[in-house]
Amino acid sequence: QVQLVESGGGLVQAGGSLRLSCAASGRTFSANLMSWFRQAPGKEREFVSIIARTGDNTNYADSVKGRFTISRDNAKNVVYLQMNSLKPEDTAVYYCAAGLGLFMTTRSNDYAYWGQGTQVTVSS
């Protein structure tokens, strides 16, 4: 199995930046796909970004394209989400997820492993 621990959340002003980290342990070689999801109060969990194991295949939700960047360091077993130009609507709990498949997917049900979440709050 894979264990995931997110960190880096906090309170920032609109227009500011944060970098989230997801530290993976356990059978990390099985984590072919690493994604970030987020969930705001009263809303469904939504896909944010995904990265394949090689790091050369990424995708983003339309709402964050041009502002967020996902990356991974396989030697350190860490996935990052650099968030720039943050907006109040980015406020949510951000979750790291790991999938075992070889095909890129934005569906939360396709991910077997999840972190505990880290809170991101963006003030106006």
Short mmCIF file of N, CA and C in Angstrom, two decimals, residues 10 12-16 18 20 37-41 43 46 48 63-65 67-68 83-94 118-123:
data_model
loop_
_atom_site.label_atom_id
_atom_site.label_comp_id
_atom_site.label_asym_id
_atom_site.label_seq_id
_atom_site.Cartn_x
_atom_site.Cartn_y
_atom_site.Cartn_z
N GLY A 10 -2.37 26.65 4.15
CA GLY A 10 -2.37 27.80 5.04
C GLY A 10 -3.31 28.88 4.56
N VAL A 12 -3.65 32.60 2.87
CA VAL A 12 -2.96 33.56 2.02
C VAL A 12 -3.95 34.57 1.48
N GLN A 13 -3.42 35.72 1.08
CA GLN A 13 -4.23 36.74 0.42
C GLN A 13 -4.43 36.39 -1.04
N ALA A 14 -5.53 36.86 -1.60
CA ALA A 14 -5.77 36.68 -3.03
C ALA A 14 -4.58 37.22 -3.82
N GLY A 15 -4.18 36.46 -4.83
CA GLY A 15 -3.02 36.81 -5.62
C GLY A 15 -1.72 36.23 -5.12
N GLY A 16 -1.75 35.64 -3.94
CA GLY A 16 -0.56 35.05 -3.36
C GLY A 16 -0.30 33.65 -3.86
N LEU A 18 1.18 29.49 -2.79
CA LEU A 18 1.47 28.42 -1.85
C LEU A 18 2.03 27.24 -2.62
N LEU A 20 2.10 23.17 -2.12
CA LEU A 20 1.71 21.99 -1.38
C LEU A 20 2.67 20.85 -1.67
N PHE A 37 -6.72 16.59 -5.68
CA PHE A 37 -8.13 16.93 -5.68
C PHE A 37 -8.38 17.96 -4.60
N ARG A 38 -9.52 18.60 -4.66
CA ARG A 38 -9.88 19.54 -3.61
C ARG A 38 -11.38 19.48 -3.35
N GLN A 39 -11.76 19.86 -2.14
CA GLN A 39 -13.16 19.86 -1.76
C GLN A 39 -13.45 21.06 -0.87
N ALA A 40 -14.34 21.90 -1.34
CA ALA A 40 -14.79 23.05 -0.57
C ALA A 40 -16.04 22.67 0.22
N PRO A 41 -16.33 23.38 1.31
CA PRO A 41 -17.51 23.06 2.11
C PRO A 41 -18.78 23.09 1.27
N LYS A 43 -19.51 21.33 -1.29
CA LYS A 43 -19.31 21.04 -2.70
C LYS A 43 -18.71 19.65 -2.88
N GLU A 46 -13.40 17.74 -6.36
CA GLU A 46 -13.11 18.00 -7.75
C GLU A 46 -11.64 17.78 -8.06
N VAL A 48 -8.04 18.49 -9.60
CA VAL A 48 -7.22 19.68 -9.76
C VAL A 48 -6.10 19.45 -10.77
N SER A 63 -10.07 25.35 -14.33
CA SER A 63 -10.12 26.43 -13.36
C SER A 63 -8.75 26.82 -12.82
N VAL A 64 -7.74 25.95 -12.99
CA VAL A 64 -6.42 26.24 -12.44
C VAL A 64 -5.34 26.32 -13.50
N LYS A 65 -5.67 26.07 -14.75
CA LYS A 65 -4.67 26.12 -15.82
C LYS A 65 -4.03 27.50 -15.89
N ARG A 67 -2.17 28.75 -13.66
CA ARG A 67 -1.89 29.23 -12.31
C ARG A 67 -1.20 28.18 -11.44
N PHE A 68 -1.55 26.91 -11.63
CA PHE A 68 -1.00 25.83 -10.82
C PHE A 68 -0.03 25.00 -11.65
N MET A 83 0.98 26.68 -6.43
CA MET A 83 -0.24 27.41 -6.67
C MET A 83 0.06 28.90 -6.65
N ASN A 84 -0.12 29.54 -7.80
CA ASN A 84 0.11 30.97 -7.93
C ASN A 84 -1.19 31.68 -8.26
N SER A 85 -1.18 32.99 -8.08
CA SER A 85 -2.35 33.82 -8.38
C SER A 85 -3.62 33.24 -7.75
N LEU A 86 -3.53 32.92 -6.49
CA LEU A 86 -4.63 32.26 -5.80
C LEU A 86 -5.85 33.17 -5.71
N LYS A 87 -7.01 32.55 -5.81
CA LYS A 87 -8.29 33.23 -5.75
C LYS A 87 -9.10 32.71 -4.57
N PRO A 88 -10.04 33.50 -4.05
CA PRO A 88 -10.87 33.01 -2.96
C PRO A 88 -11.58 31.70 -3.29
N GLU A 89 -11.95 31.49 -4.55
CA GLU A 89 -12.62 30.26 -4.93
C GLU A 89 -11.71 29.04 -4.91
N ASP A 90 -10.41 29.25 -4.71
CA ASP A 90 -9.49 28.14 -4.52
C ASP A 90 -9.53 27.58 -3.10
N THR A 91 -10.22 28.26 -2.21
CA THR A 91 -10.32 27.81 -0.83
C THR A 91 -10.95 26.43 -0.76
N ALA A 92 -10.25 25.49 -0.15
CA ALA A 92 -10.73 24.11 -0.06
C ALA A 92 -9.73 23.29 0.74
N VAL A 93 -10.12 22.08 1.07
CA VAL A 93 -9.18 21.09 1.56
C VAL A 93 -8.60 20.38 0.35
N TYR A 94 -7.29 20.36 0.26
CA TYR A 94 -6.61 19.75 -0.87
C TYR A 94 -6.10 18.38 -0.48
N THR A 118 -5.00 18.91 3.36
CA THR A 118 -4.43 20.11 3.94
C THR A 118 -5.29 21.30 3.54
N GLN A 119 -5.58 22.17 4.50
CA GLN A 119 -6.49 23.28 4.27
C GLN A 119 -5.78 24.43 3.59
N VAL A 120 -6.40 24.94 2.52
CA VAL A 120 -5.95 26.14 1.85
C VAL A 120 -7.07 27.17 1.93
N THR A 121 -6.77 28.33 2.49
CA THR A 121 -7.75 29.39 2.61
C THR A 121 -7.20 30.65 1.95
N VAL A 122 -7.95 31.20 1.02
CA VAL A 122 -7.54 32.40 0.29
C VAL A 122 -8.52 33.51 0.63
N SER A 123 -8.02 34.58 1.22
CA SER A 123 -8.86 35.70 1.61
C SER A 123 -8.88 36.75 0.50
#
